CSV table of C-alpha atoms in Angstrom, one decimal:
chain,number,residue,atom,x,y,z
I,11,MET,CA,-187.8,83.4,-63.1
I,12,TRP,CA,-187.4,82.5,-66.7
I,13,ILE,CA,-186.3,84.7,-69.5
I,14,TYR,CA,-185.6,82.6,-72.6
I,15,ASP,CA,-183.4,84.1,-75.4
I,16,LYS,CA,-184.1,82.0,-78.5
I,17,LYS,CA,-180.5,81.4,-79.4
I,18,LEU,CA,-177.9,78.9,-78.3
I,19,GLN,CA,-175.5,80.0,-75.6
I,20,TYR,CA,-172.7,79.2,-78.0
I,21,PRO,CA,-173.2,78.8,-81.8
I,22,VAL,CA,-173.4,75.3,-83.2
I,23,LYS,CA,-172.8,75.1,-87.0
I,24,ILE,CA,-171.6,71.7,-88.0
I,25,LYS,CA,-171.1,71.2,-91.8
I,26,ASN,CA,-170.3,67.5,-91.8
I,27,PRO,CA,-172.7,65.0,-90.3
I,28,ASN,CA,-171.0,62.2,-88.5
I,29,ALA,CA,-172.8,59.3,-86.7
I,30,ASN,CA,-169.6,58.2,-85.0
I,31,TYR,CA,-169.3,61.5,-83.2
I,32,ALA,CA,-173.0,61.5,-82.4
I,33,LYS,CA,-172.7,58.1,-80.9
I,34,ILE,CA,-170.2,59.3,-78.2
I,35,ILE,CA,-171.5,62.8,-77.7
I,36,ILE,CA,-175.0,61.5,-76.9
I,37,SER,CA,-173.6,60.7,-73.4
I,38,GLN,CA,-173.7,64.4,-72.6
I,39,LEU,CA,-177.4,64.4,-73.4
I,40,GLY,CA,-178.5,61.4,-71.3
I,41,GLY,CA,-175.5,59.9,-69.7
I,42,PRO,CA,-174.8,59.8,-65.9
I,43,ASP,CA,-172.6,62.9,-66.1
I,44,GLY,CA,-174.5,64.7,-68.8
I,45,GLU,CA,-176.4,67.9,-69.0
I,46,LEU,CA,-179.8,66.5,-68.3
I,47,ALA,CA,-178.6,65.0,-65.0
I,48,ALA,CA,-176.8,68.2,-64.0
I,49,SER,CA,-179.8,70.4,-64.6
I,50,GLN,CA,-182.1,68.1,-62.7
I,51,ARG,CA,-179.6,67.7,-59.8
I,52,TYR,CA,-179.1,71.4,-59.2
I,53,LEU,CA,-182.7,72.6,-59.8
I,54,HIS,CA,-184.0,70.0,-57.3
I,55,GLN,CA,-181.2,70.5,-54.7
I,56,ARG,CA,-182.0,74.2,-54.4
I,57,TYR,CA,-185.3,73.6,-52.6
I,58,SER,CA,-183.7,72.2,-49.5
I,59,MET,CA,-180.8,74.6,-49.5
I,60,PRO,CA,-181.0,76.8,-46.5
I,61,TYR,CA,-178.7,79.6,-47.7
I,62,ASP,CA,-180.1,82.1,-50.2
I,63,LYS,CA,-176.7,82.7,-51.9
I,64,VAL,CA,-176.1,79.0,-52.4
I,65,LYS,CA,-179.7,78.5,-53.6
I,66,GLY,CA,-179.0,81.3,-56.1
I,67,ILE,CA,-175.9,79.5,-57.3
I,68,LEU,CA,-177.8,76.2,-57.7
I,69,THR,CA,-180.5,78.0,-59.7
I,70,ASP,CA,-178.0,79.9,-61.9
I,71,VAL,CA,-176.0,76.8,-62.7
I,72,GLY,CA,-179.1,74.6,-63.1
I,73,THR,CA,-180.7,76.9,-65.6
I,74,GLU,CA,-177.4,77.2,-67.5
I,75,GLU,CA,-177.2,73.4,-67.7
I,76,LEU,CA,-180.6,73.5,-69.5
I,77,ALA,CA,-178.9,75.8,-72.1
I,78,HIS,CA,-176.1,73.3,-72.4
I,79,LEU,CA,-178.6,70.5,-72.9
I,80,GLU,CA,-180.0,72.6,-75.8
I,81,MET,CA,-176.5,72.9,-77.2
I,82,ILE,CA,-175.8,69.2,-77.0
I,83,ALA,CA,-179.2,68.5,-78.7
I,84,ALA,CA,-178.2,70.9,-81.5
I,85,ILE,CA,-174.9,69.2,-81.9
I,86,LEU,CA,-176.5,65.8,-82.1
I,87,TYR,CA,-179.2,67.0,-84.5
I,88,GLN,CA,-176.6,68.5,-86.9
I,89,LEU,CA,-174.3,65.4,-86.6
I,90,THR,CA,-177.2,63.1,-87.6
I,91,LYS,CA,-179.1,65.2,-90.1
I,92,GLY,CA,-179.4,63.6,-93.5
I,93,LEU,CA,-177.5,60.4,-92.6
I,94,SER,CA,-178.3,57.4,-94.7
I,95,PRO,CA,-179.3,54.1,-93.2
I,96,GLU,CA,-175.9,52.7,-94.3
I,97,GLU,CA,-174.0,55.5,-92.5
I,98,ILE,CA,-176.1,54.9,-89.4
I,99,LYS,CA,-175.4,51.1,-89.5
I,100,LYS,CA,-171.7,51.6,-90.2
I,101,ALA,CA,-171.4,53.7,-87.1
I,102,GLY,CA,-173.2,51.2,-85.0
I,103,MET,CA,-176.2,53.4,-84.3
I,104,ASP,CA,-178.6,51.0,-86.0
I,105,ILE,CA,-179.9,49.7,-82.6
I,106,TYR,CA,-180.6,53.3,-81.5
I,107,PHE,CA,-182.1,54.1,-84.9
I,108,VAL,CA,-184.6,51.2,-84.7
I,109,ASP,CA,-186.1,52.6,-81.5
I,110,HIS,CA,-185.7,56.4,-82.1
I,111,THR,CA,-184.9,56.9,-85.8
I,112,ILE,CA,-182.8,60.1,-85.5
I,113,GLY,CA,-184.9,61.6,-82.7
I,114,LEU,CA,-183.0,62.8,-79.7
I,115,TYR,CA,-183.5,60.3,-76.9
I,116,PRO,CA,-181.5,60.7,-73.7
I,117,VAL,CA,-179.1,57.8,-73.5
I,118,ALA,CA,-175.5,57.3,-72.5
I,119,ALA,CA,-172.9,56.4,-75.1
I,120,SER,CA,-173.1,52.8,-73.8
I,121,GLY,CA,-176.8,52.8,-74.8
I,122,VAL,CA,-178.2,52.9,-71.3
I,123,PRO,CA,-181.3,55.2,-71.2
I,124,PHE,CA,-181.3,58.2,-68.8
I,125,ASP,CA,-182.3,57.4,-65.3
I,126,MET,CA,-183.1,59.7,-62.4
I,127,LYS,CA,-180.8,57.6,-60.3
I,128,TYR,CA,-178.0,59.8,-61.8
I,129,VAL,CA,-179.5,62.8,-60.0
I,130,GLY,CA,-177.9,63.1,-56.5
I,131,VAL,CA,-180.2,65.0,-54.1
I,132,LYS,CA,-179.6,64.2,-50.4
I,133,GLY,CA,-181.1,67.3,-48.7
I,134,ASP,CA,-177.9,67.7,-46.8
I,135,VAL,CA,-175.9,70.9,-47.5
I,136,ILE,CA,-172.4,69.4,-47.4
I,137,ALA,CA,-173.4,66.1,-49.2
I,138,ASP,CA,-175.2,67.9,-52.0
I,139,LEU,CA,-172.4,70.5,-52.6
I,140,ASN,CA,-169.7,67.8,-52.7
I,141,GLU,CA,-171.9,65.8,-55.1
I,142,ASP,CA,-172.0,68.9,-57.3
I,143,LEU,CA,-168.3,69.5,-57.2
I,144,ALA,CA,-167.7,65.8,-58.2
I,145,ALA,CA,-170.4,66.0,-60.9
I,146,GLU,CA,-168.7,69.0,-62.6
I,147,GLN,CA,-165.4,67.2,-62.6
I,148,LYS,CA,-166.9,64.1,-64.1
I,149,ALA,CA,-168.6,66.1,-66.8
I,150,ARG,CA,-165.3,67.8,-67.5
I,151,VAL,CA,-163.6,64.4,-67.9
I,152,THR,CA,-166.4,63.3,-70.3
I,153,TYR,CA,-165.8,66.4,-72.4
I,154,ASP,CA,-162.0,65.7,-72.3
I,155,ASN,CA,-162.7,62.2,-73.6
I,156,ILE,CA,-165.0,63.5,-76.3
I,157,LEU,CA,-162.2,66.0,-77.4
I,158,ARG,CA,-159.8,63.1,-77.6
I,159,MET,CA,-162.1,61.3,-80.0
I,160,VAL,CA,-163.3,64.2,-82.2
I,161,ASP,CA,-161.1,66.2,-84.7
I,162,ASP,CA,-163.8,68.2,-86.5
I,163,PRO,CA,-163.3,71.9,-85.4
I,164,ASP,CA,-167.1,72.6,-86.0
I,165,VAL,CA,-167.8,70.0,-83.2
I,166,ARG,CA,-164.7,70.7,-81.1
I,167,GLU,CA,-165.3,74.4,-80.5
I,168,PRO,CA,-168.8,74.1,-78.9
I,169,ILE,CA,-167.5,71.1,-76.9
I,170,LYS,CA,-164.5,73.1,-75.7
I,171,TYR,CA,-166.9,75.9,-74.7
I,172,LEU,CA,-169.0,73.4,-72.7
I,173,ARG,CA,-165.9,72.0,-71.0
I,174,GLN,CA,-164.8,75.5,-69.9
I,175,ARG,CA,-168.2,76.1,-68.4
I,176,GLU,CA,-167.8,72.9,-66.3
I,177,LEU,CA,-164.7,74.5,-64.8
I,178,VAL,CA,-166.6,77.7,-64.0
I,179,HIS,CA,-169.4,75.7,-62.4
I,180,TYR,CA,-166.9,73.8,-60.3
I,181,GLN,CA,-165.5,77.2,-59.0
I,182,ARG,CA,-169.1,78.4,-58.3
I,183,PHE,CA,-169.8,75.3,-56.2
I,184,GLY,CA,-166.5,75.7,-54.4
I,185,ASP,CA,-167.8,79.2,-53.5
I,186,ALA,CA,-171.1,77.7,-52.4
I,187,LEU,CA,-169.4,75.1,-50.2
I,188,ARG,CA,-167.4,77.9,-48.5
I,189,ILE,CA,-170.6,79.9,-47.9
I,190,ALA,CA,-172.2,76.8,-46.4
I,191,GLN,CA,-169.3,76.0,-44.2
I,192,ASP,CA,-169.2,79.6,-42.9
I,193,ASN,CA,-172.9,79.2,-41.8
I,194,LEU,CA,-172.6,75.8,-40.2
I,195,ASP,CA,-171.2,74.9,-36.8
I,196,SER,CA,-167.5,74.6,-37.7
I,197,LYS,CA,-167.0,72.0,-35.0
I,198,ASN,CA,-169.6,69.6,-36.3
I,199,PHE,CA,-170.6,70.3,-39.9
I,200,TYR,CA,-169.1,67.1,-41.3
I,201,ALA,CA,-170.8,65.0,-38.5
I,202,PHE,CA,-174.5,65.8,-38.9
I,203,ASN,CA,-177.1,67.8,-40.6
I,204,PRO,CA,-178.1,70.5,-38.0
I,205,SER,CA,-181.5,70.8,-39.5
I,206,TYR,CA,-182.4,67.3,-38.2
I,207,ASP,CA,-180.5,67.2,-35.0
I,208,LYS,CA,-183.2,67.1,-32.3
């Protein structure tokens, strides 16, 4: 299943480290609407998905989210590389630094560590696909908020790329929902999961 091309999906070349930017962008590493949660959500949902085309969409998007996780990690690494303890403290990253130095640890911008409770997997076709549509929109809003806070073009360009991919993923999950609805009993598909109606 895996073919790994050892380059980022979109180049990340940040010239100016900035702990303030890292402090907010880290949410896309380990926040509730970040790339780690997205990858785990889709790659776990695919196992209970009864339709091969939809399972394929979940697999495609889930693996792409891993590539996005890699991009966010590269952004964070480049934003924090070579920072002095004074710069870290001034940005308010000193609490993070004490536990992780400049290692990449998945947390939200609020400081809350990543938690699997962010990963919505219900095992119901309609519930899971609606979860996915909402997740992509929440990630898009997070990228919008990051773009409101960041003015460095070296940081903005890969973030804009990632934001655009959220829109594409939203469209793919819209396609997946239509496929699922076409396969379910059109009179009942919001009322019950036919797999467990006995």
